[in-house]
Amino acid sequence: MTSPHAPVLIAEVLDALAPRKGDVIIDATFGAGGYTRAILKTGATVVALDRDPTVQVHADAVANDYPETFRLIRTPFSGLSDAFAQSGEVKLDGVVFDIGVSSMQLDQAERGFSFMRDGPLDMRMSDEGVTAADIVNSWDHGPLAHIFKLYGDERQSGRVATAILRRRVEQPFSRTLDLAEVVEKALGGRRGAAIHPATRVFQALRIAVNDELGELRAGLEAAEATLAPGGRLAVVTFHSLEDRIVKAFLTERTGNAPGGSRHAPVAVETRKPSFTLSFKGAVEAGEAELAANPRARSAKLRAAVRTDAAPWGRIAA
């Protein structure tokens, strides 16, 4: 079955995970099964996670080829530990995350992720919770402007929020192209811009609808708590907000966070690092992959190996 979504940095992810026969790996973002199939070919078992109900057709195809070593559990990242317990497996040897929206979600107009295709203003990765329409039709000016600035880096976030509030008084938003047009007008049209004016606003709404950053933090914590000593963690991000969270998590958990003042009181408890880095910094796509898959241009891979230290717990927001 041809995949509608090409996984990025797949060779590098496999190097970081180092799966082998008998290992158990969680693919926390199953999607169309690209990483999962590559891992299964090594003889490892895959417990795949995804909150998107539309991936089931791809999961059925994988299960048909690997009936003994594959299963899919519908859950967001925050349910990783519970999903592993549900799987019945004993030892978790690796976890891979591929963060963000997939190309197949963008290509499905009815999902409402794209400002280039007309569809319902939805943007939910699952079939539960508030939609993008709920947010733009009910949130006040301040919270709207805040997410546009924080999640979308939209410099004119206040102007966009004002335009949305004015328009929704006349008619609530329900379609993607409708919202895109209002945003475009609020920002003065395209005027040769490299990206569509609605790009940042749609990104911010998608992140808010799906609590993507909160789920990423929860997923990293769950992986830390569930991986066995020696287990490998690989995380592919496509956005600076996501990468900063992963980088900060690994910096802290490897014991490389900047120390406090030398004049400050000595800490009562010194935590042992719960991870060691697989390599310094982030790995990015090479020229050959970029030529074949332009989506890889912003991808970054960070990886680490679990130590035998106790989990650290909550990540600071």
mmCIF file of C-alpha atoms in Angstrom:
data_model
loop_
_atom_site.group_PDB
_atom_site.id
_atom_site.type_symbol
_atom_site.label_atom_id
_atom_site.label_comp_id
_atom_site.label_asym_id
_atom_site.label_seq_id
_atom_site.Cartn_x
_atom_site.Cartn_y
_atom_site.Cartn_z
ATOM 1 C CA MET A 1 0.000 0.000 0.000
ATOM 2 C CA THR A 2 1.521 3.329 -1.019
ATOM 3 C CA SER A 3 1.892 5.721 1.906
ATOM 4 C CA PRO A 4 0.327 9.182 1.477
ATOM 5 C CA HIS A 5 2.873 10.579 3.935
ATOM 6 C CA ALA A 6 6.645 10.249 3.606
ATOM 7 C CA PRO A 7 8.351 9.976 7.010
ATOM 8 C CA VAL A 8 11.376 12.242 7.317
ATOM 9 C CA LEU A 9 14.872 11.390 8.586
ATOM 10 C CA ILE A 10 13.889 7.724 8.629
ATOM 11 C CA ALA A 11 17.455 6.397 8.331
ATOM 12 C CA GLU A 12 18.601 8.687 11.127
ATOM 13 C CA VAL A 13 15.636 7.706 13.316
ATOM 14 C CA LEU A 14 16.455 4.020 12.840
ATOM 15 C CA ASP A 15 20.074 4.684 13.766
ATOM 16 C CA ALA A 16 18.946 6.415 16.954
ATOM 17 C CA LEU A 17 16.423 3.713 17.893
ATOM 18 C CA ALA A 18 18.702 0.810 16.896
ATOM 19 C CA PRO A 19 15.748 -1.646 16.844
ATOM 20 C CA ARG A 20 16.471 -5.357 16.690
ATOM 21 C CA LYS A 21 14.541 -8.588 16.911
ATOM 22 C CA GLY A 22 12.786 -8.927 20.239
ATOM 23 C CA ASP A 23 12.774 -5.207 21.012
ATOM 24 C CA VAL A 24 9.533 -3.370 21.733
ATOM 25 C CA ILE A 25 9.225 0.103 20.216
ATOM 26 C CA ILE A 26 6.442 2.657 20.572
ATOM 27 C CA ASP A 27 5.739 4.679 17.438
ATOM 28 C CA ALA A 28 3.869 7.496 19.173
ATOM 29 C CA THR A 29 2.782 9.112 15.889
ATOM 30 C CA PHE A 30 1.718 6.235 13.664
ATOM 31 C CA GLY A 31 0.164 8.292 10.847
ATOM 32 C CA ALA A 32 0.446 6.223 7.680
ATOM 33 C CA GLY A 33 2.894 3.804 9.291
ATOM 34 C CA GLY A 34 6.174 4.867 7.689
ATOM 35 C CA TYR A 35 8.358 4.599 10.787
ATOM 36 C CA THR A 36 6.386 1.583 12.004
ATOM 37 C CA ARG A 37 7.016 -0.463 8.864
ATOM 38 C CA ALA A 38 10.717 0.362 8.881
ATOM 39 C CA ILE A 39 10.983 -0.726 12.525
ATOM 40 C CA LEU A 40 8.966 -3.901 11.977
ATOM 41 C CA LYS A 41 11.342 -4.947 9.174
ATOM 42 C CA THR A 42 14.117 -5.216 11.774
ATOM 43 C CA GLY A 43 12.167 -7.894 13.651
ATOM 44 C CA ALA A 44 11.116 -5.606 16.504
ATOM 45 C CA THR A 45 7.573 -5.351 17.847
ATOM 46 C CA VAL A 46 5.763 -2.035 17.438
ATOM 47 C CA VAL A 47 3.045 -0.629 19.658
ATOM 48 C CA ALA A 48 1.731 2.289 17.591
ATOM 49 C CA LEU A 49 -0.190 5.232 19.002
ATOM 50 C CA ASP A 50 -2.348 7.793 17.230
ATOM 51 C CA ARG A 51 -5.399 9.827 18.212
ATOM 52 C CA ASP A 52 -6.512 10.301 14.603
ATOM 53 C CA PRO A 53 -9.318 7.830 13.754
ATOM 54 C CA THR A 54 -8.609 8.082 10.017
ATOM 55 C CA VAL A 55 -5.290 6.213 10.345
ATOM 56 C CA GLN A 56 -7.115 2.921 10.940
ATOM 57 C CA VAL A 57 -7.002 1.940 7.264
ATOM 58 C CA HIS A 58 -3.201 2.191 7.327
ATOM 59 C CA ALA A 59 -3.049 0.281 10.610
ATOM 60 C CA ASP A 60 -5.163 -2.512 9.132
ATOM 61 C CA ALA A 61 -2.730 -2.814 6.229
ATOM 62 C CA VAL A 62 0.257 -3.037 8.580
ATOM 63 C CA ALA A 63 -1.521 -5.541 10.816
ATOM 64 C CA ASN A 64 -2.214 -7.703 7.783
ATOM 65 C CA ASP A 65 1.528 -7.851 7.037
ATOM 66 C CA TYR A 66 2.733 -8.101 10.654
ATOM 67 C CA PRO A 67 -0.097 -9.737 12.627
ATOM 68 C CA GLU A 68 2.122 -10.957 15.488
ATOM 69 C CA THR A 69 4.318 -7.904 16.075
ATOM 70 C CA PHE A 70 2.085 -4.879 15.558
ATOM 71 C CA ARG A 71 -0.874 -3.253 17.255
ATOM 72 C CA LEU A 72 -2.403 0.231 17.212
ATOM 73 C CA ILE A 73 -3.814 1.953 20.282
ATOM 74 C CA ARG A 74 -5.824 5.156 19.841
ATOM 75 C CA THR A 75 -4.449 7.700 22.290
ATOM 76 C CA PRO A 76 -2.631 11.025 22.393
ATOM 77 C CA PHE A 77 0.929 11.302 23.703
ATOM 78 C CA SER A 78 -0.278 11.806 27.257
ATOM 79 C CA GLY A 79 -1.645 8.261 27.235
ATOM 80 C CA LEU A 80 1.670 6.631 26.318
ATOM 81 C CA SER A 81 2.334 4.936 29.668
ATOM 82 C CA ASP A 82 -1.222 3.604 29.941
ATOM 83 C CA ALA A 83 -1.078 2.379 26.343
ATOM 84 C CA PHE A 84 2.124 0.473 27.002
ATOM 85 C CA ALA A 85 0.552 -1.152 30.067
ATOM 86 C CA GLN A 86 -2.482 -2.040 27.939
ATOM 87 C CA SER A 87 -0.262 -3.647 25.299
ATOM 88 C CA GLY A 88 0.832 -6.379 27.699
ATOM 89 C CA GLU A 89 4.495 -5.919 26.793
ATOM 90 C CA VAL A 90 7.014 -6.032 29.627
ATOM 91 C CA LYS A 91 10.002 -3.926 28.551
ATOM 92 C CA LEU A 92 9.998 -0.788 26.396
ATOM 93 C CA ASP A 93 13.164 -0.446 24.318
ATOM 94 C CA GLY A 94 12.415 2.664 22.290
ATOM 95 C CA VAL A 95 10.021 5.527 21.588
ATOM 96 C CA VAL A 96 9.804 7.715 18.493
ATOM 97 C CA PHE A 97 7.765 10.912 18.102
ATOM 98 C CA ASP A 98 7.146 12.725 14.788
ATOM 99 C CA ILE A 99 5.622 16.001 15.931
ATOM 100 C CA GLY A 100 3.108 18.166 14.097
ATOM 101 C CA VAL A 101 0.501 17.840 11.381
ATOM 102 C CA SER A 102 0.988 15.262 8.637
ATOM 103 C CA SER A 103 0.765 15.929 4.926
ATOM 104 C CA MET A 104 -2.187 13.566 4.633
ATOM 105 C CA GLN A 105 -4.095 15.601 7.238
ATOM 106 C CA LEU A 106 -3.364 18.787 5.308
ATOM 107 C CA ASP A 107 -4.510 17.124 2.091
ATOM 108 C CA GLN A 108 -7.921 16.197 3.523
ATOM 109 C CA ALA A 109 -10.060 19.305 3.055
ATOM 110 C CA GLU A 110 -12.741 17.954 5.375
ATOM 111 C CA ARG A 111 -10.299 18.027 8.307
ATOM 112 C CA GLY A 112 -10.037 21.822 8.124
ATOM 113 C CA PHE A 113 -6.264 22.104 8.587
ATOM 114 C CA SER A 114 -5.495 23.904 5.334
ATOM 115 C CA PHE A 115 -6.129 27.503 4.330
ATOM 116 C CA MET A 116 -5.673 26.412 0.696
ATOM 117 C CA ARG A 117 -8.647 24.029 0.603
ATOM 118 C CA ASP A 118 -12.243 24.787 1.503
ATOM 119 C CA GLY A 119 -13.565 22.681 4.337
ATOM 120 C CA PRO A 120 -15.176 22.860 7.774
ATOM 121 C CA LEU A 121 -13.128 24.887 10.255
ATOM 122 C CA ASP A 122 -12.281 21.884 12.415
ATOM 123 C CA MET A 123 -8.524 21.112 12.824
ATOM 124 C CA ARG A 124 -8.999 18.348 15.417
ATOM 125 C CA MET A 125 -6.524 15.493 15.147
ATOM 126 C CA SER A 126 -9.018 13.343 16.994
ATOM 127 C CA ASP A 127 -12.799 13.428 16.716
ATOM 128 C CA GLU A 128 -13.230 14.974 20.180
ATOM 129 C CA GLY A 129 -12.963 18.384 21.802
ATOM 130 C CA VAL A 130 -13.303 21.967 20.640
ATOM 131 C CA THR A 131 -12.831 22.901 16.996
ATOM 132 C CA ALA A 132 -11.059 25.859 15.434
ATOM 133 C CA ALA A 133 -14.507 27.304 14.701
ATOM 134 C CA ASP A 134 -15.367 27.104 18.406
ATOM 135 C CA ILE A 135 -12.243 29.117 19.231
ATOM 136 C CA VAL A 136 -12.597 31.893 16.651
ATOM 137 C CA ASN A 137 -16.321 32.251 17.324
ATOM 138 C CA SER A 138 -16.180 32.378 21.127
ATOM 139 C CA TRP A 139 -12.789 33.456 22.469
ATOM 140 C CA ASP A 140 -12.229 37.061 23.506
ATOM 141 C CA HIS A 141 -9.762 39.369 21.787
ATOM 142 C CA GLY A 142 -6.954 38.908 24.324
ATOM 143 C CA PRO A 143 -6.761 35.099 24.266
ATOM 144 C CA LEU A 144 -7.042 35.028 20.461
ATOM 145 C CA ALA A 145 -4.245 37.549 20.003
ATOM 146 C CA HIS A 146 -2.169 35.672 22.572
ATOM 147 C CA ILE A 147 -2.244 32.313 20.762
ATOM 148 C CA PHE A 148 -1.659 33.955 17.374
ATOM 149 C CA LYS A 149 1.476 35.581 18.791
ATOM 150 C CA LEU A 150 2.700 32.690 20.958
ATOM 151 C CA TYR A 151 1.922 29.722 18.714
ATOM 152 C CA GLY A 152 2.083 31.404 15.326
ATOM 153 C CA ASP A 153 4.619 34.188 15.871
ATOM 154 C CA GLU A 154 2.138 36.496 14.166
ATOM 155 C CA ARG A 155 3.452 40.040 14.696
ATOM 156 C CA GLN A 156 0.064 41.631 13.954
ATOM 157 C CA SER A 157 -1.862 39.253 16.187
ATOM 158 C CA GLY A 158 -3.996 42.024 17.670
ATOM 159 C CA ARG A 159 -5.110 43.256 14.249
ATOM 160 C CA VAL A 160 -6.090 39.735 13.206
ATOM 161 C CA ALA A 161 -8.044 39.168 16.428
ATOM 162 C CA THR A 162 -9.870 42.471 15.930
ATOM 163 C CA ALA A 163 -10.858 41.518 12.364
ATOM 164 C CA ILE A 164 -12.156 38.151 13.524
ATOM 165 C CA LEU A 165 -14.290 39.671 16.291
ATOM 166 C CA ARG A 166 -15.786 42.245 13.931
ATOM 167 C CA ARG A 167 -16.674 39.689 11.302
ATOM 168 C CA ARG A 168 -18.142 37.079 13.628
ATOM 169 C CA VAL A 169 -20.722 39.586 14.882
ATOM 170 C CA GLU A 170 -22.193 39.553 11.391
ATOM 171 C CA GLN A 171 -21.708 35.858 10.705
ATOM 172 C CA PRO A 172 -19.917 33.105 12.651
ATOM 173 C CA PHE A 173 -16.993 31.383 10.968
ATOM 174 C CA SER A 174 -17.545 27.846 9.719
ATOM 175 C CA ARG A 175 -15.251 27.369 6.690
ATOM 176 C CA THR A 176 -11.481 27.446 6.266
ATOM 177 C CA LEU A 177 -11.356 29.678 3.194
ATOM 178 C CA ASP A 178 -13.683 32.171 4.869
ATOM 179 C CA LEU A 179 -11.308 32.589 7.802
ATOM 180 C CA ALA A 180 -8.272 32.670 5.509
ATOM 181 C CA GLU A 181 -9.828 35.503 3.504
ATOM 182 C CA VAL A 182 -10.566 37.582 6.615
ATOM 183 C CA VAL A 183 -7.018 37.081 7.914
ATOM 184 C CA GLU A 184 -5.531 37.932 4.537
ATOM 185 C CA LYS A 185 -7.495 41.197 4.347
ATOM 186 C CA ALA A 186 -6.582 42.083 7.937
ATOM 187 C CA LEU A 187 -2.901 41.734 7.081
ATOM 188 C CA GLY A 188 -3.114 43.792 3.922
ATOM 189 C CA GLY A 189 -3.225 41.043 1.317
ATOM 190 C CA ARG A 190 -0.399 38.934 -0.034
ATOM 191 C CA ARG A 191 1.684 41.609 -1.768
ATOM 192 C CA GLY A 192 4.336 39.131 -2.854
ATOM 193 C CA ALA A 193 4.674 37.490 0.556
ATOM 194 C CA ALA A 194 6.690 34.265 0.596
ATOM 195 C CA ILE A 195 3.968 32.505 2.604
ATOM 196 C CA HIS A 196 0.199 32.922 2.702
ATOM 197 C CA PRO A 197 -0.824 35.587 5.266
ATOM 198 C CA ALA A 198 -3.040 33.058 7.072
ATOM 199 C CA THR A 199 -0.224 30.529 7.603
ATOM 200 C CA ARG A 200 0.698 31.609 11.130
ATOM 201 C CA VAL A 201 -2.895 32.009 12.301
ATOM 202 C CA PHE A 202 -3.887 28.557 11.064
ATOM 203 C CA GLN A 203 -0.805 27.050 12.702
ATOM 204 C CA ALA A 204 -1.648 28.726 16.005
ATOM 205 C CA LEU A 205 -5.243 27.519 15.900
ATOM 206 C CA ARG A 206 -4.152 23.948 15.130
ATOM 207 C CA ILE A 207 -1.726 23.940 18.057
ATOM 208 C CA ALA A 208 -4.384 25.338 20.401
ATOM 209 C CA VAL A 209 -7.154 22.989 19.245
ATOM 210 C CA ASN A 210 -4.986 19.917 19.816
ATOM 211 C CA ASP A 211 -2.972 21.174 22.813
ATOM 212 C CA GLU A 212 0.068 20.068 20.839
ATOM 213 C CA LEU A 213 2.694 21.576 23.122
ATOM 214 C CA GLY A 214 1.040 20.264 26.272
ATOM 215 C CA GLU A 215 0.761 16.822 24.724
ATOM 216 C CA LEU A 216 4.432 16.940 23.691
ATOM 217 C CA ARG A 217 5.511 17.712 27.244
ATOM 218 C CA ALA A 218 3.261 14.959 28.582
ATOM 219 C CA GLY A 219 4.589 12.503 25.993
ATOM 220 C CA LEU A 220 8.212 13.195 26.888
ATOM 221 C CA GLU A 221 7.434 12.702 30.566
ATOM 222 C CA ALA A 222 5.593 9.461 29.803
ATOM 223 C CA ALA A 223 8.489 8.159 27.694
ATOM 224 C CA GLU A 224 10.894 8.969 30.510
ATOM 225 C CA ALA A 225 8.699 7.088 32.987
ATOM 226 C CA THR A 226 8.131 4.066 30.735
ATOM 227 C CA LEU A 227 11.392 3.406 28.884
ATOM 228 C CA ALA A 228 13.607 0.701 30.329
ATOM 229 C CA PRO A 229 17.230 1.542 31.197
ATOM 230 C CA GLY A 230 19.073 1.584 27.893
ATOM 231 C CA GLY A 231 15.871 2.430 26.000
ATOM 232 C CA ARG A 232 16.185 4.938 23.173
ATOM 233 C CA LEU A 233 14.180 8.115 22.594
ATOM 234 C CA ALA A 234 13.990 9.799 19.169
ATOM 235 C CA VAL A 235 12.000 12.988 18.523
ATOM 236 C CA VAL A 236 11.505 14.667 15.139
ATOM 237 C CA THR A 237 10.175 18.236 15.234
ATOM 238 C CA PHE A 238 9.212 20.710 12.505
ATOM 239 C CA HIS A 239 8.660 23.913 14.459
ATOM 240 C CA SER A 240 10.917 25.971 16.717
ATOM 241 C CA LEU A 241 8.392 25.871 19.581
ATOM 242 C CA GLU A 242 8.419 22.071 19.554
ATOM 243 C CA ASP A 243 12.183 21.839 19.176
ATOM 244 C CA ARG A 244 12.742 24.205 22.112
ATOM 245 C CA ILE A 245 10.610 21.991 24.345
ATOM 246 C CA VAL A 246 12.507 18.851 23.332
ATOM 247 C CA LYS A 247 15.882 20.565 23.619
ATOM 248 C CA ALA A 248 15.049 21.968 27.067
ATOM 249 C CA PHE A 249 13.768 18.568 28.238
ATOM 250 C CA LEU A 250 16.919 16.754 27.145
ATOM 251 C CA THR A 251 19.191 19.509 28.453
ATOM 252 C CA GLU A 252 17.576 19.201 31.869
ATOM 253 C CA ARG A 253 17.274 15.419 31.927
ATOM 254 C CA THR A 254 20.924 14.906 30.906
ATOM 255 C CA GLY A 255 22.068 17.184 33.724
ATOM 256 C CA ASN A 256 23.346 19.871 31.367
ATOM 257 C CA ALA A 257 21.039 22.704 32.384
ATOM 258 C CA PRO A 258 22.876 25.849 33.548
ATOM 259 C CA GLY A 259 23.568 25.765 37.283
ATOM 260 C CA GLY A 260 22.305 28.307 39.743
ATOM 261 C CA SER A 261 24.354 31.012 41.407
ATOM 262 C CA ARG A 262 27.417 29.839 43.336
ATOM 263 C CA HIS A 263 26.118 31.997 46.202
ATOM 264 C CA ALA A 264 22.797 30.142 46.341
ATOM 265 C CA PRO A 265 22.186 27.485 49.011
ATOM 266 C CA VAL A 266 23.316 23.977 48.110
ATOM 267 C CA ALA A 267 20.445 21.869 46.741
ATOM 268 C CA VAL A 268 19.073 19.369 49.226
ATOM 269 C CA GLU A 269 18.731 16.715 46.512
ATOM 270 C CA THR A 270 20.848 16.238 43.388
ATOM 271 C CA ARG A 271 18.980 14.373 40.686
ATOM 272 C CA LYS A 272 20.758 11.800 38.592
ATOM 273 C CA PRO A 273 20.429 12.329 34.820
ATOM 274 C CA SER A 274 17.595 10.234 33.406
ATOM 275 C CA PHE A 275 18.991 10.409 29.847
ATOM 276 C CA THR A 276 22.299 10.602 28.044
ATOM 277 C CA LEU A 277 22.422 12.236 24.622
ATOM 278 C CA SER A 278 22.829 9.964 21.603
ATOM 279 C CA PHE A 279 24.579 12.813 19.792
ATOM 280 C CA LYS A 280 25.157 16.502 20.404
ATOM 281 C CA GLY A 281 22.652 18.955 18.967
ATOM 282 C CA ALA A 282 20.091 18.086 16.304
ATOM 283 C CA VAL A 283 20.348 16.138 13.053
ATOM 284 C CA GLU A 284 18.786 17.697 9.951
ATOM 285 C CA ALA A 285 17.895 16.286 6.539
ATOM 286 C CA GLY A 286 20.575 15.991 3.895
ATOM 287 C CA GLU A 287 20.438 17.339 0.360
ATOM 288 C CA ALA A 288 19.158 14.095 -1.170
ATOM 289 C CA GLU A 289 16.205 13.887 1.220
ATOM 290 C CA LEU A 290 15.401 17.573 0.800
ATOM 291 C CA ALA A 291 15.272 17.123 -2.963
ATOM 292 C CA ALA A 292 12.935 14.142 -2.634
ATOM 293 C CA ASN A 293 10.789 15.491 0.223
ATOM 294 C CA PRO A 294 10.672 19.305 0.699
ATOM 295 C CA ARG A 295 8.680 18.767 3.921
ATOM 296 C CA ALA A 296 11.951 17.693 5.539
ATOM 297 C CA ARG A 297 13.493 21.161 5.264
ATOM 298 C CA SER A 298 12.510 22.193 8.803
ATOM 299 C CA ALA A 299 12.850 18.764 10.437
ATOM 300 C CA LYS A 300 15.189 18.257 13.378
ATOM 301 C CA LEU A 301 15.959 14.997 15.145
ATOM 302 C CA ARG A 302 17.109 14.840 18.762
ATOM 303 C CA ALA A 303 17.775 11.539 20.508
ATOM 304 C CA ALA A 304 18.841 10.173 23.869
ATOM 305 C CA VAL A 305 19.251 6.939 25.831
ATOM 306 C CA ARG A 306 17.459 6.257 29.122
ATOM 307 C CA THR A 307 19.596 5.761 32.201
ATOM 308 C CA ASP A 308 18.585 3.833 35.323
ATOM 309 C CA ALA A 309 17.726 7.026 37.239
ATOM 310 C CA ALA A 310 14.218 7.687 38.528
ATOM 311 C CA PRO A 311 11.925 9.882 36.367
ATOM 312 C CA TRP A 312 12.140 13.584 37.140
ATOM 313 C CA GLY A 313 8.434 14.340 36.787
ATOM 314 C CA ARG A 314 6.720 17.439 35.425
ATOM 315 C CA ILE A 315 8.297 19.649 32.748
ATOM 316 C CA ALA A 316 8.092 23.376 33.351
ATOM 317 C CA ALA A 317 5.753 25.077 30.886
#
